[in-house]
Amino acid sequence: MKRFHVHLSVDNLAHNIRFYSAMFGVAPTVEKADYAKWMLDDPRINFAISARGGAPGLNHLGMQVDSEAELAELRSKADAADIAVVEQSGAACCYARSDKHWIQDPQGLAWETFHTLGGIPVFGADTDAAQPAEASGCCVPAAIAPAAEKRTKCCG
């Protein structure tokens, strides 16, 4: 079963955690010094926020799947539509390890389809808690980032 994913960059994590916890009626499923995530069933959404130096606003959208078969199905749809895909196997991002496919919509908005394989103790493979937030605003790969940068100044 698929779960819609939204990732926002925020300027004040604590204020946003309070706001979204009140809005969703529950505390985050994952809460770190620079990141929070709610895995909601009603509506079925993976809603994440991070304060890692990106301009506040929409960071990226996506679709989380429960299996490699579902991920392959979404990849085949992108291929059939002749949409360029950036593949990441075992990507370490947002305190999780996942297999991912990234695409851009016609406006340049980054979309990821991903299957989470497990959690990791740091934001990403090349980041850690000691690194300043500005060093890694988000996990959108460089091949996708240029158009996203124009909107959010998210990824370098």
Tab-separated table of C-alpha atoms in Angstrom:
chain	number	residue	atom	x	y	z
A	1	MET	CA	0.000	0.000	0.000
A	2	LYS	CA	1.296	3.440	-0.863
A	3	ARG	CA	1.684	6.357	1.541
A	4	PHE	CA	1.861	9.947	0.289
A	5	HIS	CA	4.998	11.815	1.430
A	6	VAL	CA	5.440	15.548	2.015
A	7	HIS	CA	8.689	17.108	3.263
A	8	LEU	CA	8.762	20.761	4.337
A	9	SER	CA	11.785	22.859	5.233
A	10	VAL	CA	10.990	24.950	8.305
A	11	ASP	CA	12.696	27.853	10.041
A	12	ASN	CA	11.826	26.875	13.635
A	13	LEU	CA	11.499	23.158	14.296
A	14	ALA	CA	10.035	23.420	17.810
A	15	HIS	CA	7.255	25.803	16.748
A	16	ASN	CA	6.406	23.609	13.783
A	17	ILE	CA	6.407	20.413	15.859
A	18	ARG	CA	3.896	22.037	18.227
A	19	PHE	CA	1.759	23.230	15.316
A	20	TYR	CA	1.682	19.952	13.381
A	21	SER	CA	1.271	17.845	16.540
A	22	ALA	CA	-1.827	19.901	17.359
A	23	MET	CA	-3.069	19.705	13.767
A	24	PHE	CA	-2.586	15.930	13.517
A	25	GLY	CA	-3.571	15.239	17.146
A	26	VAL	CA	-0.409	13.175	17.802
A	27	ALA	CA	3.273	13.686	18.543
A	28	PRO	CA	5.833	12.926	15.829
A	29	THR	CA	6.741	9.293	15.195
A	30	VAL	CA	10.382	10.379	14.813
A	31	GLU	CA	11.823	13.487	16.457
A	32	LYS	CA	15.464	14.607	16.165
A	33	ALA	CA	17.249	17.910	16.772
A	34	ASP	CA	16.790	18.911	13.108
A	35	TYR	CA	13.931	16.698	11.870
A	36	ALA	CA	10.496	15.344	12.749
A	37	LYS	CA	8.189	12.893	10.986
A	38	TRP	CA	4.578	11.826	11.465
A	39	MET	CA	3.537	8.449	9.987
A	40	LEU	CA	-0.208	8.943	9.876
A	41	ASP	CA	-2.855	6.416	8.892
A	42	ASP	CA	-5.722	8.902	8.546
A	43	PRO	CA	-4.870	10.413	6.164
A	44	ARG	CA	-2.251	7.871	5.099
A	45	ILE	CA	0.746	10.205	4.868
A	46	ASN	CA	4.434	10.374	5.748
A	47	PHE	CA	4.736	14.056	6.736
A	48	ALA	CA	8.261	15.288	7.500
A	49	ILE	CA	9.760	18.625	8.462
A	50	SER	CA	13.412	19.592	8.788
A	51	ALA	CA	15.402	22.619	9.865
A	52	ARG	CA	18.660	22.071	7.985
A	53	GLY	CA	19.283	25.392	6.260
A	54	GLY	CA	16.828	25.150	3.358
A	55	ALA	CA	14.467	28.008	2.619
A	56	PRO	CA	11.160	27.459	4.444
A	57	GLY	CA	8.500	25.845	2.305
A	58	LEU	CA	7.918	22.736	0.261
A	59	ASN	CA	11.105	20.675	-0.014
A	60	HIS	CA	9.817	17.705	-2.014
A	61	LEU	CA	6.890	15.324	-2.439
A	62	GLY	CA	6.869	11.587	-2.795
A	63	MET	CA	5.245	8.221	-2.535
A	64	GLN	CA	6.417	5.676	0.054
A	65	VAL	CA	5.776	2.024	-0.776
A	66	ASP	CA	5.802	-1.139	1.301
A	67	SER	CA	7.752	-3.373	-1.090
A	68	GLU	CA	10.410	-3.513	-3.782
A	69	ALA	CA	7.705	-4.746	-6.185
A	70	GLU	CA	5.663	-1.556	-5.645
A	71	LEU	CA	8.809	0.546	-6.126
A	72	ALA	CA	9.559	-1.262	-9.392
A	73	GLU	CA	5.959	-0.667	-10.531
A	74	LEU	CA	6.278	3.086	-9.956
A	75	ARG	CA	9.642	3.093	-11.748
A	76	SER	CA	8.115	1.327	-14.746
A	77	LYS	CA	5.381	4.000	-14.922
A	78	ALA	CA	8.012	6.749	-15.049
A	79	ASP	CA	9.959	4.825	-17.708
A	80	ALA	CA	6.811	4.278	-19.785
A	81	ALA	CA	6.116	8.027	-19.648
A	82	ASP	CA	9.732	8.741	-20.705
A	83	ILE	CA	10.426	10.641	-17.462
A	84	ALA	CA	14.100	10.877	-16.467
A	85	VAL	CA	14.748	8.957	-13.244
A	86	VAL	CA	17.619	9.249	-10.786
A	87	GLU	CA	17.993	5.971	-8.893
A	88	GLN	CA	19.457	5.655	-5.392
A	89	SER	CA	19.940	2.207	-3.868
A	90	GLY	CA	20.424	2.100	-0.116
A	91	ALA	CA	20.252	5.898	0.166
A	92	ALA	CA	20.899	7.240	3.659
A	93	CYS	CA	18.654	10.242	4.267
A	94	CYS	CA	16.234	11.591	6.864
A	95	TYR	CA	17.361	9.090	9.507
A	96	ALA	CA	16.446	6.178	7.226
A	97	ARG	CA	18.035	3.900	4.623
A	98	SER	CA	15.867	3.528	1.523
A	99	ASP	CA	15.857	2.494	-2.106
A	100	LYS	CA	14.652	5.541	-4.065
A	101	HIS	CA	13.798	6.885	-7.476
A	102	TRP	CA	13.715	10.653	-8.016
A	103	ILE	CA	11.916	12.536	-10.786
A	104	GLN	CA	10.897	16.141	-11.455
A	105	ASP	CA	7.475	17.391	-12.381
A	106	PRO	CA	7.108	19.984	-15.184
A	107	GLN	CA	7.564	22.818	-12.651
A	108	GLY	CA	10.868	21.359	-11.439
A	109	LEU	CA	9.429	20.041	-8.169
A	110	ALA	CA	11.345	17.017	-6.875
A	111	TRP	CA	9.341	13.814	-6.322
A	112	GLU	CA	10.717	10.656	-4.755
A	113	THR	CA	9.320	7.152	-4.729
A	114	PHE	CA	10.934	5.063	-2.020
A	115	HIS	CA	10.935	1.855	-0.031
A	116	THR	CA	12.335	2.274	3.493
A	117	LEU	CA	14.746	-0.480	4.513
A	118	GLY	CA	15.440	0.662	8.090
A	119	GLY	CA	16.488	3.504	10.343
A	120	ILE	CA	19.927	5.080	10.724
A	121	PRO	CA	21.268	7.255	13.582
A	122	VAL	CA	22.232	10.298	11.440
A	123	PHE	CA	20.344	12.519	8.994
A	124	GLY	CA	22.240	11.100	6.029
A	125	ALA	CA	25.330	9.218	4.914
A	126	ASP	CA	27.499	12.316	4.708
A	127	THR	CA	25.971	14.229	7.593
A	128	ASP	CA	26.012	13.873	11.333
A	129	ALA	CA	24.766	15.746	14.362
A	130	ALA	CA	28.027	17.719	14.629
A	131	GLN	CA	27.678	19.117	11.127
A	132	PRO	CA	25.966	22.514	10.784
A	133	ALA	CA	22.421	22.426	9.445
A	134	GLU	CA	23.399	24.535	6.437
A	135	ALA	CA	25.688	21.774	5.201
A	136	SER	CA	22.798	19.546	4.165
A	137	GLY	CA	19.411	21.172	3.613
A	138	CYS	CA	17.769	18.074	2.164
A	139	CYS	CA	18.433	14.790	0.391
A	140	VAL	CA	17.356	15.632	-3.161
A	141	PRO	CA	20.182	14.358	-5.423
A	142	ALA	CA	22.289	16.865	-7.363
A	143	ALA	CA	20.812	15.712	-10.694
A	144	ILE	CA	17.367	16.813	-9.479
A	145	ALA	CA	18.440	19.726	-7.256
A	146	PRO	CA	19.144	22.493	-9.814
A	147	ALA	CA	15.467	23.124	-10.627
A	148	ALA	CA	14.487	22.656	-6.985
A	149	GLU	CA	17.178	25.177	-5.960
A	150	LYS	CA	15.535	27.858	-8.036
A	151	ARG	CA	12.395	27.476	-5.926
A	152	THR	CA	13.699	26.663	-2.453
A	153	LYS	CA	17.478	27.215	-2.400
A	154	CYS	CA	17.429	23.784	-0.770
A	155	CYS	CA	20.272	21.722	-2.051
A	156	GLY	CA	23.743	22.653	-3.234
